């Protein structure tokens, strides 16, 4: 099977250095892109139908096309890589950064050229110490080989490239909060519009993309639009890094054609449930997506299909709930995280999440009341899309509202028995 993103990664997951990367055709796509008009690179990525891998699935080339170009347009333009990766259950970008750092740097350099950015920032999660070490070495090596900096590969294109490590908050992954944080401000999201492509970092045109998104770029340029589209087996293009965590036999992360079924990911790659356990439900795209259940196992893991089923593909990294783990305990655990990570900028999130956390704590401890279930749903509505500055609160509401849909009997049992039946 063709594995463009991870095919070069060594079996022992040690770093692919610059020499090894170049021996495997690395940086050939950058050379090719630099010989193309920047707008042709944008159009190629747009036509390839690469959808952003950070969660929302927006067409990457289309996003780039919103950056104003021409002599009158604002400069400098900035490119930012979102490597914050703090979504619960998500551990795909770290693999790409620690094992094949030049693929990301090459993808960013091509993308920066496409939007005519002269400065690129790689915004990295605070805890990713090994990634930071590996990336800084790779950036230094790329500078020394004239793959970054002035007159890249003998052309007149210049790109300054910085690694920036975050101070460590989940909200820094939201692209406008990330931009505030890079500017040294409090990391709260900005109201949109204006969108970052027009007015982003320091008020200048800025594109923010996810690590995995950038890693696709050299392959699209190298092999072409049709080749890339044919990698997918559903309605989306390319491959996807899918992950599974929870009580399965072999939790992990795999690159597979986008559109692979949930069943194949869970049963073939993750080895199925651990002995003695049954699947009760799963969050398909990280901690801030709606639960799906066994009836959805044969669905394709692509953006449209998972959305039609009532959830989101998100980061493509599933969290599995088994039949011996309390669903309310699991949702409470996630809600504790989201409540703690709220930036406090808007009321439904700042006040709603701690309130919901308390209700869930009471129910889990056997002190809940039946009417609390209606209150929970009502609060999920308050925190829903359109009521907040960013998607943190709507995302936090997703596992709660869907647990009430699929696991209502568990809620009622907690209330009727006055304890958590999974513990007693
Ligand atoms: C609370 C929150 C956290 C986020 N964290 C990340 C993250 O760690 N990495 C990421 O790429 N996108 C994250 N996003 C999505 C970004 O705002 C943005 O959509 C993404 O970086 C765009 O890149 P893409 O188009 O390549 O997907 C987060 C969004 C929210 C609301
Ligand atoms: S939804 Fe939460 S995290 Fe997002 S802006 Fe509002 S308070 Fe901040």
Short mmCIF file of C-alpha atoms and ligand atoms in Angstrom, two decimals:
data_model
loop_
_atom_site.label_atom_id
_atom_site.label_comp_id
_atom_site.label_asym_id
_atom_site.label_seq_id
_atom_site.Cartn_x
_atom_site.Cartn_y
_atom_site.Cartn_z
CA UNK A 1 0.00 0.00 0.00
CA UNK A 2 1.17 3.53 -0.80
CA UNK A 3 2.02 5.36 2.44
CA UNK A 4 3.30 8.80 1.43
CA UNK A 5 3.34 10.34 4.92
CA UNK A 6 4.82 7.50 6.95
CA UNK A 7 6.42 5.28 4.31
CA UNK A 8 9.88 6.70 4.99
CA UNK A 9 9.65 6.34 8.77
CA UNK A 10 12.16 3.82 10.08
CA UNK A 11 10.81 0.69 11.81
CA UNK A 12 12.50 1.70 15.08
CA UNK A 13 11.00 5.22 14.82
CA UNK A 14 14.43 6.86 14.97
CA UNK A 15 14.85 10.21 13.22
CA UNK A 16 15.24 10.34 9.45
CA UNK A 17 18.08 12.83 9.06
CA UNK A 18 18.59 15.25 6.17
CA UNK A 19 20.88 12.94 4.18
CA UNK A 20 18.47 10.02 4.52
CA UNK A 21 15.50 12.22 3.65
CA UNK A 22 17.20 13.52 0.53
CA UNK A 23 18.23 10.00 -0.48
CA UNK A 24 14.51 9.15 -0.41
CA UNK A 25 13.69 12.02 -2.84
CA UNK A 26 13.21 14.53 -0.05
CA UNK A 27 13.21 18.24 -1.02
CA UNK A 28 12.69 17.39 -4.72
CA UNK A 29 9.13 18.72 -4.42
CA UNK A 30 10.44 22.01 -3.00
CA UNK A 31 12.74 22.40 -6.01
CA UNK A 32 9.81 21.64 -8.32
CA UNK A 33 7.49 24.08 -6.53
CA UNK A 34 10.04 26.91 -6.61
CA UNK A 35 10.11 26.60 -10.40
CA UNK A 36 6.31 27.05 -10.57
CA UNK A 37 4.35 30.31 -10.26
CA UNK A 38 3.12 30.44 -6.62
CA UNK A 39 -0.52 30.55 -7.70
CA UNK A 40 -0.10 27.27 -9.60
CA UNK A 41 1.01 25.63 -6.35
CA UNK A 42 -2.11 27.01 -4.63
CA UNK A 43 -4.34 25.70 -7.41
CA UNK A 44 -2.73 22.28 -7.36
CA UNK A 45 -3.36 21.89 -3.65
CA UNK A 46 -6.92 23.17 -4.08
CA UNK A 47 -7.63 20.74 -6.93
CA UNK A 48 -6.14 17.85 -4.96
CA UNK A 49 -8.95 18.42 -2.42
CA UNK A 50 -6.61 18.20 0.55
CA UNK A 51 -8.76 18.97 3.60
CA UNK A 52 -7.12 20.36 6.73
CA UNK A 53 -6.18 17.59 9.14
CA UNK A 54 -6.41 19.76 12.30
CA UNK A 55 -10.09 18.99 12.81
CA UNK A 56 -12.35 21.17 10.69
CA UNK A 57 -11.48 19.64 7.31
CA UNK A 58 -11.45 22.89 5.31
CA UNK A 59 -9.98 22.74 1.76
CA UNK A 60 -6.34 23.78 2.22
CA UNK A 61 -5.71 25.32 -1.22
CA UNK A 62 -8.96 27.28 -0.98
CA UNK A 63 -7.84 28.69 2.38
CA UNK A 64 -4.53 29.77 0.82
CA UNK A 65 -6.36 31.45 -2.06
CA UNK A 66 -7.91 33.96 0.39
CA UNK A 67 -4.48 35.50 1.09
CA UNK A 68 -4.39 38.85 -0.77
CA UNK A 69 -1.63 38.89 -3.39
CA UNK A 70 -0.16 41.51 -5.70
CA UNK A 71 2.05 44.53 -5.26
CA UNK A 72 -0.49 46.45 -3.18
CA UNK A 73 -1.08 43.57 -0.73
CA UNK A 74 0.15 43.72 2.86
CA UNK A 75 3.57 42.30 3.75
CA UNK A 76 5.12 40.44 5.39
CA UNK A 77 2.87 37.43 5.06
CA UNK A 78 3.17 34.67 7.66
CA UNK A 79 2.82 30.91 7.61
CA UNK A 80 2.16 29.11 10.90
CA UNK A 81 2.22 25.40 11.63
CA UNK A 82 -0.20 24.36 14.35
CA UNK A 83 1.65 21.65 16.28
CA UNK A 84 -0.14 22.25 19.57
CA UNK A 85 -1.76 18.77 19.56
CA UNK A 86 -3.49 18.79 22.94
CA UNK A 87 -6.80 17.27 21.82
CA UNK A 88 -7.52 14.34 24.17
CA UNK A 89 -6.71 11.04 22.47
CA UNK A 90 -4.70 12.64 19.66
CA UNK A 91 -1.07 11.68 19.07
CA UNK A 92 -0.58 11.69 15.31
CA UNK A 93 1.42 14.89 14.69
CA UNK A 94 4.08 13.93 17.24
CA UNK A 95 4.87 10.77 15.25
CA UNK A 96 5.38 12.78 12.05
CA UNK A 97 7.55 15.41 13.77
CA UNK A 98 9.76 13.07 15.76
CA UNK A 99 10.42 10.57 12.98
CA UNK A 100 10.39 12.58 9.73
CA UNK A 101 10.92 16.26 10.60
CA UNK A 102 12.13 17.28 7.12
CA UNK A 103 8.86 16.20 5.52
CA UNK A 104 7.11 18.83 7.66
CA UNK A 105 9.76 21.49 6.98
CA UNK A 106 9.60 20.83 3.24
CA UNK A 107 5.79 20.97 3.31
CA UNK A 108 5.92 24.27 5.19
CA UNK A 109 8.54 25.76 2.84
CA UNK A 110 6.41 24.90 -0.23
CA UNK A 111 3.28 26.26 1.45
CA UNK A 112 5.07 29.46 2.47
CA UNK A 113 6.22 29.94 -1.12
CA UNK A 114 2.69 29.34 -2.41
CA UNK A 115 1.24 32.14 -0.28
CA UNK A 116 4.42 34.25 -0.64
CA UNK A 117 5.15 34.26 3.08
CA UNK A 118 8.59 35.43 4.14
CA UNK A 119 8.38 34.17 7.73
CA UNK A 120 7.23 30.77 9.05
CA UNK A 121 6.57 29.76 12.65
CA UNK A 122 6.25 26.22 13.91
CA UNK A 123 4.09 26.49 17.07
CA UNK A 124 4.81 23.41 19.17
CA UNK A 125 3.03 21.91 22.18
CA UNK A 126 4.96 22.70 25.37
CA UNK A 127 5.33 19.06 26.51
CA UNK A 128 6.79 17.84 23.21
CA UNK A 129 10.42 18.03 24.33
CA UNK A 130 11.72 15.34 22.00
CA UNK A 131 9.90 16.88 19.03
CA UNK A 132 11.47 20.26 19.88
CA UNK A 133 14.96 18.76 19.90
CA UNK A 134 14.48 16.83 16.67
CA UNK A 135 12.85 19.77 14.87
CA UNK A 136 15.48 22.32 15.89
CA UNK A 137 18.24 20.04 14.60
CA UNK A 138 16.36 19.55 11.34
CA UNK A 139 15.75 23.30 10.95
CA UNK A 140 19.46 24.00 11.54
CA UNK A 141 20.41 21.34 8.98
CA UNK A 142 17.94 22.73 6.44
CA UNK A 143 19.37 26.24 6.88
CA UNK A 144 22.92 24.91 6.43
CA UNK A 145 21.86 23.16 3.20
CA UNK A 146 20.23 26.34 1.78
CA UNK A 147 16.77 24.77 2.04
CA UNK A 148 15.65 27.63 4.33
CA UNK A 149 16.90 31.21 4.68
CA UNK A 150 17.95 33.48 1.84
CA UNK A 151 17.92 32.53 -1.86
CA UNK A 152 16.61 29.03 -1.22
CA UNK A 153 18.16 26.54 -3.66
CA UNK A 154 19.58 29.41 -5.70
CA UNK A 155 16.23 31.11 -6.32
CA UNK A 156 15.22 34.60 -5.21
CA UNK A 157 12.83 33.19 -2.57
CA UNK A 158 13.71 33.89 1.10
CA UNK A 159 12.10 32.31 4.15
CA UNK A 160 12.90 32.83 7.82
CA UNK A 161 11.84 29.82 9.87
CA UNK A 162 11.34 29.75 13.67
CA UNK A 163 10.44 27.04 16.16
CA UNK A 164 8.23 28.46 18.93
CA UNK A 165 7.31 26.33 21.94
CA UNK A 166 3.96 27.01 23.57
CA UNK A 167 3.49 27.80 27.24
CA UNK A 168 1.12 24.84 27.44
CA UNK A 169 -2.62 25.51 27.11
CA UNK A 170 -5.16 23.61 24.99
CA UNK A 171 -6.70 26.87 23.77
CA UNK A 172 -3.39 27.77 22.07
CA UNK A 173 -4.38 25.17 19.43
CA UNK A 174 -7.30 27.36 18.31
CA UNK A 175 -5.75 29.26 15.44
CA UNK A 176 -6.56 32.83 16.51
CA UNK A 177 -5.66 32.16 20.17
CA UNK A 178 -2.41 30.71 18.80
CA UNK A 179 -1.79 33.94 16.91
CA UNK A 180 -2.43 36.01 20.06
CA UNK A 181 -0.06 33.75 21.96
CA UNK A 182 2.66 34.12 19.29
CA UNK A 183 2.29 37.89 19.62
CA UNK A 184 2.90 37.55 23.37
CA UNK A 185 -0.72 38.33 24.29
CA UNK A 186 -3.23 36.44 26.41
CA UNK A 187 -4.24 33.33 24.46
CA UNK A 188 -7.91 33.93 23.84
CA UNK A 189 -9.51 33.50 20.42
CA UNK A 190 -10.24 36.50 18.22
CA UNK A 191 -13.63 37.31 16.73
CA UNK A 192 -13.84 36.41 13.03
CA UNK A 193 -14.00 38.14 10.55
CA UNK A 194 -11.41 39.34 9.81
CA UNK A 195 -10.00 35.89 9.10
CA UNK A 196 -6.26 35.34 9.64
CA UNK A 197 -5.67 34.96 5.90
CA UNK A 198 -6.43 38.69 5.64
CA UNK A 199 -5.45 39.98 9.08
CA UNK A 200 -3.65 37.52 11.31
CA UNK A 201 -0.27 37.62 13.03
CA UNK A 202 0.69 41.26 13.76
CA UNK A 203 -2.31 42.25 11.61
CA UNK A 204 -0.76 40.74 8.47
CA UNK A 205 -2.01 37.97 6.15
CA UNK A 206 -1.44 34.63 7.87
CA UNK A 207 -2.18 31.01 7.09
CA UNK A 208 -2.38 28.46 9.90
CA UNK A 209 -2.36 24.76 9.05
CA UNK A 210 -1.94 21.52 10.95
CA UNK A 211 1.24 19.37 10.92
CA UNK A 212 -0.37 16.49 9.03
CA UNK A 213 -1.84 18.91 6.48
CA UNK A 214 1.63 20.29 5.67
CA UNK A 215 3.12 16.81 5.43
CA UNK A 216 0.79 16.07 2.50
CA UNK A 217 2.04 19.00 0.43
CA UNK A 218 5.36 17.65 -0.93
CA UNK A 219 3.59 14.50 -2.13
CA UNK A 220 0.88 16.42 -3.99
CA UNK A 221 3.52 18.55 -5.73
CA UNK A 222 5.77 15.58 -6.47
CA UNK A 223 3.17 13.13 -7.77
CA UNK A 224 0.28 15.29 -8.96
CA UNK A 225 -3.39 15.86 -8.27
CA UNK A 226 -4.83 12.66 -9.77
CA UNK A 227 -2.32 10.43 -8.00
CA UNK A 228 -3.20 12.09 -4.70
CA UNK A 229 -6.95 11.88 -5.20
CA UNK A 230 -6.72 8.18 -6.02
CA UNK A 231 -5.15 7.42 -2.65
CA UNK A 232 -8.53 7.90 -0.95
CA UNK A 233 -11.22 5.22 -1.12
CA UNK A 234 -14.22 7.36 -0.23
CA UNK A 235 -15.29 10.85 -1.16
CA UNK A 236 -12.14 12.49 0.27
CA UNK A 237 -8.61 12.52 -1.15
CA UNK A 238 -5.29 11.21 0.14
CA UNK A 239 -4.43 9.15 3.17
CA UNK A 240 -5.15 9.86 6.84
CA UNK A 241 -3.36 9.13 10.06
CA UNK A 242 -5.94 7.24 12.12
CA UNK A 243 -5.39 6.51 15.78
CA UNK A 244 -7.08 4.34 18.39
CA UNK A 245 -6.80 4.58 22.18
CA UNK A 246 -8.76 2.82 24.91
CA UNK A 247 -8.99 -0.84 25.90
CA UNK A 248 -8.14 -2.40 22.55
CA UNK A 249 -5.44 -5.01 22.01
CA UNK A 250 -2.98 -2.83 20.09
CA UNK A 251 -3.64 0.90 20.49
CA UNK A 252 -1.68 3.01 18.00
CA UNK A 253 -1.62 5.18 14.93
CA UNK A 254 -1.67 4.09 11.27
CA UNK A 255 -1.62 5.78 7.90
CA UNK A 256 -4.48 4.40 5.79
CA UNK A 257 -6.46 5.50 2.74
CA UNK A 258 -8.92 8.16 3.82
CA UNK A 259 -12.33 6.54 3.91
CA UNK A 260 -11.17 3.28 5.54
CA UNK A 261 -14.03 1.84 7.61
CA UNK A 262 -14.20 2.25 11.38
CA UNK A 263 -14.39 -1.54 11.64
CA UNK A 264 -11.13 -2.07 9.75
CA UNK A 265 -9.32 0.50 11.89
CA UNK A 266 -10.64 -0.95 15.12
CA UNK A 267 -10.59 -4.67 14.41
CA UNK A 268 -7.70 -5.12 11.97
CA UNK A 269 -5.26 -2.41 13.00
CA UNK A 270 -6.07 -1.94 16.70
CA UNK A 271 -6.58 -5.70 17.11
CA UNK A 272 -10.17 -5.43 18.41
CA UNK A 273 -11.30 -5.14 22.01
CA UNK A 274 -9.23 -6.60 24.83
CA UNK A 275 -10.36 -10.07 25.95
CA UNK A 276 -13.55 -10.02 27.99
CA UNK A 277 -14.58 -6.54 26.88
CA UNK A 278 -17.19 -5.37 24.39
CA UNK A 279 -17.37 -2.14 22.44
CA UNK A 280 -19.91 0.24 23.96
CA UNK A 281 -19.16 3.37 21.95
CA UNK A 282 -16.41 5.50 20.48
CA UNK A 283 -15.49 9.13 19.97
CA UNK A 284 -14.35 9.07 16.32
CA UNK A 285 -12.18 12.17 16.14
CA UNK A 286 -10.74 12.94 19.59
CA UNK A 287 -12.28 14.02 22.89
CA UNK A 288 -14.45 16.80 21.50
CA UNK A 289 -16.57 14.75 19.09
CA UNK A 290 -19.95 13.02 19.53
CA UNK A 291 -20.12 9.34 20.49
CA UNK A 292 -21.00 6.79 17.87
CA UNK A 293 -21.77 3.13 18.59
CA UNK A 294 -21.56 -0.40 17.18
CA UNK A 295 -24.17 0.38 14.51
CA UNK A 296 -21.65 2.81 12.95
CA UNK A 297 -18.76 0.34 12.65
CA UNK A 298 -19.11 -0.10 8.91
CA UNK A 299 -19.07 3.60 8.13
CA UNK A 300 -16.20 5.14 6.18
CA UNK A 301 -13.98 7.37 8.31
CA UNK A 302 -14.26 10.43 6.12
CA UNK A 303 -15.53 13.92 6.85
CA UNK A 304 -18.94 13.69 5.16
CA UNK A 305 -19.89 10.18 6.30
CA UNK A 306 -19.08 10.73 9.96
CA UNK A 307 -20.89 14.05 9.93
CA UNK A 308 -24.02 12.46 8.44
CA UNK A 309 -23.90 9.90 11.26
CA UNK A 310 -24.08 12.75 13.80
CA UNK A 311 -20.45 13.20 14.78
CA UNK A 312 -17.22 14.61 13.33
CA UNK A 313 -14.07 13.12 11.87
CA UNK A 314 -12.10 15.68 13.92
CA UNK A 315 -8.49 14.56 14.19
CA UNK A 316 -9.32 11.00 13.07
CA UNK A 317 -8.09 9.55 16.35
CA UNK A 318 -10.74 7.42 18.05
CA UNK A 319 -11.22 6.96 21.77
CA UNK A 320 -12.90 3.66 22.55
CA UNK A 321 -15.41 3.13 25.37
CA UNK A 322 -15.76 -0.47 26.54
CA UNK A 323 -18.69 -2.07 28.39
CA UNK A 324 -16.86 -2.19 31.76
CA UNK A 325 -15.96 1.51 31.82
CA UNK A 326 -18.53 3.98 33.12
CA UNK A 327 -19.58 6.31 30.28
CA UNK A 328 -20.43 9.06 32.78
CA UNK A 329 -17.00 8.74 34.39
CA UNK A 330 -15.41 9.01 30.96
CA UNK A 331 -17.45 12.08 30.00
CA UNK A 332 -16.73 13.64 33.40
CA UNK A 333 -13.01 13.10 32.89
CA UNK A 334 -13.16 14.91 29.53
CA UNK A 335 -15.34 17.70 30.94
CA UNK A 336 -12.83 18.30 33.76
CA UNK A 337 -10.16 18.84 31.12
CA UNK A 338 -12.26 21.17 28.98
CA UNK A 339 -13.46 23.20 32.01
CA UNK A 340 -9.88 23.64 33.18
CA UNK A 341 -8.73 24.68 29.70
CA UNK A 342 -11.51 27.22 29.05
CA UNK A 343 -9.86 30.57 28.37
CA UNK A 344 -12.73 32.33 30.16
CA UNK A 345 -13.48 34.73 27.32
CA UNK A 346 -17.19 33.92 26.97
CA UNK A 347 -19.81 33.14 29.60
CA UNK A 348 -21.38 29.90 28.29
CA UNK A 349 -17.95 28.25 28.39
CA UNK A 350 -16.41 29.94 31.45
CA UNK A 351 -19.47 29.35 33.65
CA UNK A 352 -21.23 26.57 31.77
CA UNK A 353 -18.43 24.03 31.81
CA UNK A 354 -17.78 24.12 35.59
CA UNK A 355 -21.54 23.88 36.18
CA UNK A 356 -21.87 20.88 33.88
CA UNK A 357 -18.77 19.33 35.49
CA UNK A 358 -20.52 19.61 38.89
CA UNK A 359 -23.73 18.01 37.60
CA UNK A 360 -21.75 15.13 36.10
CA UNK A 361 -19.75 14.75 39.34
CA UNK A 362 -23.00 14.53 41.32
CA UNK A 363 -24.49 11.96 38.96
CA UNK A 364 -21.31 9.87 38.95
CA UNK A 365 -21.24 9.95 42.76
CA UNK A 366 -24.86 8.84 43.00
CA UNK A 367 -26.20 12.23 44.04
CA UNK A 368 -27.87 13.14 40.74
CA UNK A 369 -31.56 13.83 40.12
CA UNK A 370 -33.61 12.92 37.06
CA UNK A 371 -34.17 16.59 36.17
CA UNK A 372 -30.37 17.04 35.98
CA UNK A 373 -30.44 15.23 32.64
CA UNK A 374 -32.65 17.93 31.11
CA UNK A 375 -30.42 20.61 32.65
CA UNK A 376 -27.35 18.94 31.13
CA UNK A 377 -28.92 19.00 27.68
CA UNK A 378 -30.04 22.59 28.14
CA UNK A 379 -26.47 23.61 29.02
CA UNK A 380 -25.09 21.72 26.03
CA UNK A 381 -27.39 23.99 23.98
CA UNK A 382 -26.06 27.13 25.72
CA UNK A 383 -22.50 26.04 24.93
CA UNK A 384 -23.38 25.04 21.36
CA UNK A 385 -22.25 26.50 18.02
CA UNK A 386 -22.87 30.20 17.55
CA UNK A 387 -22.93 31.06 21.27
CA UNK A 388 -19.18 31.25 21.89
CA UNK A 389 -16.06 32.81 20.38
CA UNK A 390 -14.48 29.47 19.55
CA UNK A 391 -15.25 25.78 19.20
CA UNK A 392 -13.88 24.69 22.60
CA UNK A 393 -17.25 24.80 24.38
CA UNK A 394 -19.30 23.36 21.47
CA UNK A 395 -16.70 20.58 21.21
CA UNK A 396 -16.84 19.94 24.96
CA UNK A 397 -20.63 19.61 24.72
CA UNK A 398 -20.43 16.90 22.05
CA UNK A 399 -19.46 13.87 24.19
CA UNK A 400 -21.95 14.99 26.86
CA UNK A 401 -24.97 15.41 24.58
CA UNK A 402 -24.27 12.19 22.69
CA UNK A 403 -23.73 10.20 25.91
CA UNK A 404 -27.23 11.30 26.94
CA UNK A 405 -28.50 10.02 23.60
CA UNK A 406 -26.80 6.64 23.62
CA UNK A 407 -26.20 5.88 27.30
CA UNK A 408 -29.26 7.39 28.96
CA UNK A 409 -29.98 4.12 30.77
CA UNK A 410 -26.57 4.40 32.48
CA UNK A 411 -27.44 7.91 33.69
CA UNK A 412 -30.80 6.70 35.02
CA UNK A 413 -29.21 3.70 36.76
CA UNK A 414 -26.74 6.00 38.56
CA UNK A 415 -29.64 8.17 39.73
CA UNK A 416 -31.93 5.29 40.73
CA UNK A 417 -29.25 3.24 42.53
CA UNK A 418 -27.58 6.28 44.10
CA UNK A 419 -24.11 5.07 43.07
CA UNK A 420 -21.96 4.27 40.05
CA UNK A 421 -23.00 0.73 39.03
CA UNK A 422 -19.61 0.23 37.39
CA UNK A 423 -17.86 0.60 40.76
CA UNK A 424 -20.31 -1.30 42.97
C1 LIG B 1 -9.87 24.47 21.36
C2 LIG B 1 -9.27 24.15 20.03
C3 LIG B 1 -8.04 23.50 19.97
C4 LIG B 1 -7.47 23.21 18.73
N1 LIG B 1 -6.27 22.56 18.71
C5 LIG B 1 -5.68 22.30 17.52
C6 LIG B 1 -4.41 21.66 17.46
O1 LIG B 1 -3.80 21.33 18.49
N2 LIG B 1 -3.86 21.44 16.24
C7 LIG B 1 -4.50 21.83 15.08
O2 LIG B 1 -3.96 21.65 14.00
N3 LIG B 1 -5.69 22.43 15.10
C8 LIG B 1 -6.30 22.67 16.29
N4 LIG B 1 -7.50 23.33 16.30
C9 LIG B 1 -8.08 23.78 15.01
C10 LIG B 1 -7.44 25.12 14.57
O3 LIG B 1 -8.19 26.20 15.10
C11 LIG B 1 -7.41 25.26 13.05
O4 LIG B 1 -8.67 24.99 12.54
C12 LIG B 1 -6.38 24.36 12.37
O5 LIG B 1 -5.10 24.54 12.90
C13 LIG B 1 -6.35 24.66 10.90
O6 LIG B 1 -5.46 23.79 10.24
P1 LIG B 1 -5.97 22.80 9.08
O7 LIG B 1 -6.82 23.63 8.15
O8 LIG B 1 -4.72 22.32 8.45
O9 LIG B 1 -6.76 21.73 9.74
C14 LIG B 1 -8.12 23.60 17.53
C15 LIG B 1 -9.36 24.25 17.60
C16 LIG B 1 -9.94 24.51 18.84
C17 LIG B 1 -11.26 25.20 18.87
S1 LIG B 2 -15.55 28.96 24.02
FE1 LIG B 2 -14.30 28.85 25.89
S2 LIG B 2 -12.22 28.66 25.16
FE2 LIG B 2 -13.45 29.43 23.42
S3 LIG B 2 -13.36 31.67 23.59
FE3 LIG B 2 -15.10 31.07 24.76
S4 LIG B 2 -14.31 30.87 26.87
FE4 LIG B 2 -12.57 30.84 25.51
#
